[in-house]
Amino acid sequence: MMPFPGGIDTNANATLVFSLAAAVIYAFALGMPPRLARSAAKTLAVAMLAVLAFLQGGPLLLIGALGLSAIGDAFLSRDGEKAFLGGLASFLAAHVVFTALFLRSGGGVGLLGAEPWRAAIAVAMALFALVMLVVLWRRVGPDLRVPVGVYIVAILAMGVSALTMNNAWVIGGAILFMASDGLLAAEKFLAPAISGHRTWMRYAVWGLYYAAQLGITLGFLLG
């Protein structure tokens, strides 16, 4: 059974399948050198989610956040500091848009104090962000400290704002997004260049990240 009305040949279901296929293709291509085909697969995986949100009449903020994420994926699929900074800027903007989306769609920040489980997760997110900031501050170069710090604040804002939603898919997606970003930072800045852990970390980053985007998208479109 497909998640949207009709069979696999309908626009919505076909777009979702296309997105899933691109995500799987990129996972198989992770160990290969950066090439156009690999970059295209990574970019299309989330870009197709943006198309899906558009086809299903999803919120414009959701479409925008997914589109910015796809641009970030295109940057991060390439090597080099400029590509990394381009990806950082794109995902920073995506997190800001996601935050606006969650706050606009949720029940208000008062929910964080009204329901203890939300407050507990928010505190855990804040501690996670603080640890990331302290650890990375020592490891990144002086030129990257402020951008990385701002990005961590944006990640935290996105995660906490998701807790104002009454949608388990969206909350779960935000948690996975934060986990993916944290693992990506560890792989890039903390793991030694010759570490054997880098391989599984890259696969885990991609799996967590795509699951996060998929969960948030389906949470809004089906929830």
mmCIF file of C-alpha atoms in Angstrom:
data_model
loop_
_atom_site.group_PDB
_atom_site.id
_atom_site.type_symbol
_atom_site.label_atom_id
_atom_site.label_comp_id
_atom_site.label_asym_id
_atom_site.label_seq_id
_atom_site.Cartn_x
_atom_site.Cartn_y
_atom_site.Cartn_z
ATOM 1 C CA MET A 1 0.000 0.000 0.000
ATOM 2 C CA MET A 2 1.319 3.419 -0.962
ATOM 3 C CA PRO A 3 1.141 6.337 1.491
ATOM 4 C CA PHE A 4 -0.714 8.615 -0.906
ATOM 5 C CA PRO A 5 -3.943 7.900 -2.821
ATOM 6 C CA GLY A 6 -3.556 5.825 -5.962
ATOM 7 C CA GLY A 7 -0.833 3.476 -7.082
ATOM 8 C CA ILE A 8 2.863 3.880 -7.648
ATOM 9 C CA ASP A 9 2.153 5.610 -10.954
ATOM 10 C CA THR A 10 0.528 8.650 -9.322
ATOM 11 C CA ASN A 11 2.651 11.782 -9.119
ATOM 12 C CA ALA A 12 2.972 11.841 -5.324
ATOM 13 C CA ASN A 13 3.844 8.168 -4.868
ATOM 14 C CA ALA A 14 6.185 8.134 -7.857
ATOM 15 C CA THR A 15 8.003 11.194 -6.514
ATOM 16 C CA LEU A 16 8.414 9.543 -3.118
ATOM 17 C CA VAL A 17 9.784 6.373 -4.724
ATOM 18 C CA PHE A 18 12.170 8.487 -6.809
ATOM 19 C CA SER A 19 13.412 10.178 -3.631
ATOM 20 C CA LEU A 20 13.923 6.840 -1.864
ATOM 21 C CA ALA A 21 15.745 5.411 -4.883
ATOM 22 C CA ALA A 22 18.085 8.408 -5.027
ATOM 23 C CA ALA A 23 18.822 8.033 -1.302
ATOM 24 C CA VAL A 24 19.699 4.344 -1.751
ATOM 25 C CA ILE A 25 21.852 5.065 -4.815
ATOM 26 C CA TYR A 26 23.777 7.708 -2.898
ATOM 27 C CA ALA A 27 24.299 5.296 0.010
ATOM 28 C CA PHE A 28 25.930 2.817 -2.376
ATOM 29 C CA ALA A 29 28.050 5.610 -3.877
ATOM 30 C CA LEU A 30 29.268 6.996 -0.547
ATOM 31 C CA GLY A 31 32.696 5.409 -0.801
ATOM 32 C CA MET A 32 33.299 6.647 -4.323
ATOM 33 C CA PRO A 33 35.164 9.841 -5.291
ATOM 34 C CA PRO A 34 32.985 12.962 -5.667
ATOM 35 C CA ARG A 35 31.468 12.929 -9.138
ATOM 36 C CA LEU A 36 28.488 14.538 -10.818
ATOM 37 C CA ALA A 37 26.365 11.373 -10.639
ATOM 38 C CA ARG A 38 27.005 10.975 -6.908
ATOM 39 C CA SER A 39 26.237 14.651 -6.282
ATOM 40 C CA ALA A 40 23.035 14.366 -8.315
ATOM 41 C CA ALA A 41 21.811 11.372 -6.306
ATOM 42 C CA LYS A 42 22.455 13.099 -2.990
ATOM 43 C CA THR A 43 20.782 16.324 -4.111
ATOM 44 C CA LEU A 44 17.755 14.636 -5.688
ATOM 45 C CA ALA A 45 16.972 12.550 -2.599
ATOM 46 C CA VAL A 46 15.761 15.592 -0.638
ATOM 47 C CA ALA A 47 14.926 17.772 -3.651
ATOM 48 C CA MET A 48 12.262 15.201 -4.560
ATOM 49 C CA LEU A 49 10.827 15.539 -1.063
ATOM 50 C CA ALA A 50 10.480 19.265 -1.744
ATOM 51 C CA VAL A 51 8.706 18.434 -5.009
ATOM 52 C CA LEU A 52 6.460 15.993 -3.128
ATOM 53 C CA ALA A 53 5.561 18.666 -0.581
ATOM 54 C CA PHE A 54 4.711 21.039 -3.437
ATOM 55 C CA LEU A 55 2.561 18.446 -5.238
ATOM 56 C CA GLN A 56 0.647 17.704 -2.035
ATOM 57 C CA GLY A 57 0.058 21.344 -1.201
ATOM 58 C CA GLY A 58 2.368 21.312 1.792
ATOM 59 C CA PRO A 59 3.338 24.499 3.654
ATOM 60 C CA LEU A 60 5.566 26.855 1.707
ATOM 61 C CA LEU A 61 7.988 26.933 4.624
ATOM 62 C CA LEU A 62 8.346 23.139 4.395
ATOM 63 C CA ILE A 63 9.031 23.341 0.658
ATOM 64 C CA GLY A 64 11.567 26.110 1.249
ATOM 65 C CA ALA A 65 13.369 24.269 4.053
ATOM 66 C CA LEU A 66 13.622 21.094 1.984
ATOM 67 C CA GLY A 67 14.840 23.075 -1.025
ATOM 68 C CA LEU A 68 17.545 24.770 1.046
ATOM 69 C CA SER A 69 18.565 21.380 2.430
ATOM 70 C CA ALA A 70 18.901 20.005 -1.100
ATOM 71 C CA ILE A 71 21.159 22.939 -1.997
ATOM 72 C CA GLY A 72 23.215 22.166 1.106
ATOM 73 C CA ASP A 73 23.465 18.548 0.001
ATOM 74 C CA ALA A 74 24.762 19.658 -3.384
ATOM 75 C CA PHE A 75 27.508 21.677 -1.700
ATOM 76 C CA LEU A 76 28.461 18.947 0.781
ATOM 77 C CA SER A 77 28.639 16.337 -1.963
ATOM 78 C CA ARG A 78 31.811 18.059 -3.143
ATOM 79 C CA ASP A 79 35.179 18.394 -1.453
ATOM 80 C CA GLY A 80 36.863 21.591 -0.263
ATOM 81 C CA GLU A 81 36.391 24.346 2.294
ATOM 82 C CA LYS A 82 34.255 26.530 -0.003
ATOM 83 C CA ALA A 83 31.856 23.660 -0.577
ATOM 84 C CA PHE A 84 31.694 23.007 3.174
ATOM 85 C CA LEU A 85 30.971 26.657 3.945
ATOM 86 C CA GLY A 86 28.313 26.733 1.221
ATOM 87 C CA GLY A 87 26.676 23.682 2.760
ATOM 88 C CA LEU A 88 26.912 25.187 6.244
ATOM 89 C CA ALA A 89 25.193 28.377 5.074
ATOM 90 C CA SER A 90 22.463 26.472 3.223
ATOM 91 C CA PHE A 91 21.653 24.242 6.178
ATOM 92 C CA LEU A 92 21.785 27.193 8.560
ATOM 93 C CA ALA A 93 19.086 28.840 6.458
ATOM 94 C CA ALA A 94 17.152 25.549 6.298
ATOM 95 C CA HIS A 95 17.191 25.227 10.099
ATOM 96 C CA VAL A 96 15.912 28.797 10.448
ATOM 97 C CA VAL A 97 13.047 28.059 8.048
ATOM 98 C CA PHE A 98 12.260 24.759 9.787
ATOM 99 C CA THR A 99 12.155 26.625 13.102
ATOM 100 C CA ALA A 100 9.685 29.150 11.693
ATOM 101 C CA LEU A 101 7.595 26.303 10.257
ATOM 102 C CA PHE A 102 7.428 24.402 13.543
ATOM 103 C CA LEU A 103 6.621 27.482 15.611
ATOM 104 C CA ARG A 104 3.905 28.509 13.183
ATOM 105 C CA SER A 105 2.372 25.015 13.039
ATOM 106 C CA GLY A 106 2.802 24.000 16.674
ATOM 107 C CA GLY A 107 0.885 24.665 19.845
ATOM 108 C CA GLY A 108 3.208 27.309 21.249
ATOM 109 C CA VAL A 109 6.264 27.240 23.492
ATOM 110 C CA GLY A 110 3.952 26.942 26.509
ATOM 111 C CA LEU A 111 3.704 23.229 25.715
ATOM 112 C CA LEU A 112 7.320 22.796 26.784
ATOM 113 C CA GLY A 113 6.434 23.678 30.360
ATOM 114 C CA ALA A 114 3.003 22.080 30.339
ATOM 115 C CA GLU A 115 4.169 18.572 29.476
ATOM 116 C CA PRO A 116 7.253 17.266 31.344
ATOM 117 C CA TRP A 117 8.396 14.901 28.578
ATOM 118 C CA ARG A 118 8.754 17.828 26.183
ATOM 119 C CA ALA A 119 10.760 19.806 28.736
ATOM 120 C CA ALA A 120 12.988 16.781 29.383
ATOM 121 C CA ILE A 121 13.772 16.349 25.692
ATOM 122 C CA ALA A 122 14.400 20.088 25.344
ATOM 123 C CA VAL A 123 16.922 19.961 28.195
ATOM 124 C CA ALA A 124 18.622 16.951 26.601
ATOM 125 C CA MET A 125 18.822 18.856 23.306
ATOM 126 C CA ALA A 126 20.342 21.869 25.052
ATOM 127 C CA LEU A 127 22.970 19.701 26.761
ATOM 128 C CA PHE A 128 23.765 18.008 23.455
ATOM 129 C CA ALA A 129 24.225 21.392 21.772
ATOM 130 C CA LEU A 130 26.399 22.664 24.623
ATOM 131 C CA VAL A 131 28.676 19.631 24.440
ATOM 132 C CA MET A 132 28.949 20.059 20.659
ATOM 133 C CA LEU A 133 29.870 23.709 21.079
ATOM 134 C CA VAL A 134 32.513 23.104 23.765
ATOM 135 C CA VAL A 135 34.142 20.210 21.926
ATOM 136 C CA LEU A 136 34.124 21.799 18.483
ATOM 137 C CA TRP A 137 35.295 25.191 19.769
ATOM 138 C CA ARG A 138 38.607 23.564 20.664
ATOM 139 C CA ARG A 139 38.988 21.655 17.402
ATOM 140 C CA VAL A 140 37.920 24.015 14.611
ATOM 141 C CA GLY A 141 40.034 26.886 13.347
ATOM 142 C CA PRO A 142 39.429 30.458 14.582
ATOM 143 C CA ASP A 143 37.711 31.386 11.305
ATOM 144 C CA LEU A 144 35.109 28.640 11.745
ATOM 145 C CA ARG A 145 34.303 29.096 15.420
ATOM 146 C CA VAL A 146 31.627 31.755 15.020
ATOM 147 C CA PRO A 147 29.903 30.092 12.009
ATOM 148 C CA VAL A 148 29.904 26.728 13.769
ATOM 149 C CA GLY A 149 28.592 28.324 16.974
ATOM 150 C CA VAL A 150 25.761 30.062 15.120
ATOM 151 C CA TYR A 151 24.931 26.805 13.352
ATOM 152 C CA ILE A 152 24.712 24.902 16.638
ATOM 153 C CA VAL A 153 22.324 27.524 18.010
ATOM 154 C CA ALA A 154 20.199 27.118 14.865
ATOM 155 C CA ILE A 155 20.177 23.332 15.293
ATOM 156 C CA LEU A 156 19.015 23.721 18.889
ATOM 157 C CA ALA A 157 16.291 26.188 17.912
ATOM 158 C CA MET A 158 15.040 23.788 15.244
ATOM 159 C CA GLY A 159 14.948 20.868 17.670
ATOM 160 C CA VAL A 160 13.243 22.718 20.502
ATOM 161 C CA SER A 161 10.678 24.329 18.172
ATOM 162 C CA ALA A 162 9.753 20.852 16.878
ATOM 163 C CA LEU A 163 8.746 19.965 20.441
ATOM 164 C CA THR A 164 5.873 22.441 20.150
ATOM 165 C CA MET A 165 4.316 20.170 17.529
ATOM 166 C CA ASN A 166 1.751 17.461 18.273
ATOM 167 C CA ASN A 167 3.238 15.220 15.614
ATOM 168 C CA ALA A 168 5.519 12.322 16.530
ATOM 169 C CA TRP A 169 6.924 12.112 12.985
ATOM 170 C CA VAL A 170 8.071 15.715 13.074
ATOM 171 C CA ILE A 171 9.519 15.483 16.587
ATOM 172 C CA GLY A 172 11.309 12.250 15.734
ATOM 173 C CA GLY A 173 12.620 13.772 12.514
ATOM 174 C CA ALA A 174 14.022 16.783 14.364
ATOM 175 C CA ILE A 175 15.786 14.517 16.874
ATOM 176 C CA LEU A 176 17.299 12.464 14.047
ATOM 177 C CA PHE A 177 18.374 15.685 12.301
ATOM 178 C CA MET A 178 20.261 16.817 15.401
ATOM 179 C CA ALA A 179 21.869 13.386 15.756
ATOM 180 C CA SER A 180 22.947 13.470 12.119
ATOM 181 C CA ASP A 181 24.482 16.927 12.463
ATOM 182 C CA GLY A 182 26.310 15.907 15.627
ATOM 183 C CA LEU A 183 27.723 12.775 14.036
ATOM 184 C CA LEU A 184 28.728 14.719 10.919
ATOM 185 C CA ALA A 185 30.626 17.215 13.068
ATOM 186 C CA ALA A 186 32.361 14.365 14.891
ATOM 187 C CA GLU A 187 33.338 12.692 11.617
ATOM 188 C CA LYS A 188 34.666 15.898 10.090
ATOM 189 C CA PHE A 189 36.403 17.529 13.040
ATOM 190 C CA LEU A 190 37.020 14.908 15.720
ATOM 191 C CA ALA A 191 37.749 11.567 14.042
ATOM 192 C CA PRO A 192 41.374 11.174 12.850
ATOM 193 C CA ALA A 193 41.801 11.312 9.074
ATOM 194 C CA ILE A 194 42.900 7.672 8.966
ATOM 195 C CA SER A 195 40.310 6.429 11.449
ATOM 196 C CA GLY A 196 38.443 3.302 10.411
ATOM 197 C CA HIS A 197 35.342 4.745 12.085
ATOM 198 C CA ARG A 198 34.886 7.327 9.341
ATOM 199 C CA THR A 199 33.281 4.808 7.002
ATOM 200 C CA TRP A 200 30.409 3.728 9.255
ATOM 201 C CA MET A 201 29.977 7.298 10.484
ATOM 202 C CA ARG A 202 29.348 8.537 6.947
ATOM 203 C CA TYR A 203 26.711 5.880 6.357
ATOM 204 C CA ALA A 204 25.096 6.645 9.706
ATOM 205 C CA VAL A 205 25.064 10.388 8.978
ATOM 206 C CA TRP A 206 23.306 9.850 5.670
ATOM 207 C CA GLY A 207 20.805 7.350 7.075
ATOM 208 C CA LEU A 208 19.891 9.560 10.025
ATOM 209 C CA TYR A 209 19.702 12.686 7.872
ATOM 210 C CA TYR A 210 17.491 11.229 5.154
ATOM 211 C CA ALA A 211 15.227 9.545 7.710
ATOM 212 C CA ALA A 212 14.899 12.929 9.444
ATOM 213 C CA GLN A 213 13.886 14.761 6.275
ATOM 214 C CA LEU A 214 11.516 11.968 5.266
ATOM 215 C CA GLY A 215 9.921 11.875 8.713
ATOM 216 C CA ILE A 216 9.376 15.630 8.834
ATOM 217 C CA THR A 217 7.957 15.677 5.305
ATOM 218 C CA LEU A 218 5.544 12.799 5.837
ATOM 219 C CA GLY A 219 4.626 14.170 9.245
ATOM 220 C CA PHE A 220 3.297 17.317 7.623
ATOM 221 C CA LEU A 221 1.789 15.702 4.548
ATOM 222 C CA LEU A 222 0.147 12.699 6.220
ATOM 223 C CA GLY A 223 -0.238 13.871 9.809
#
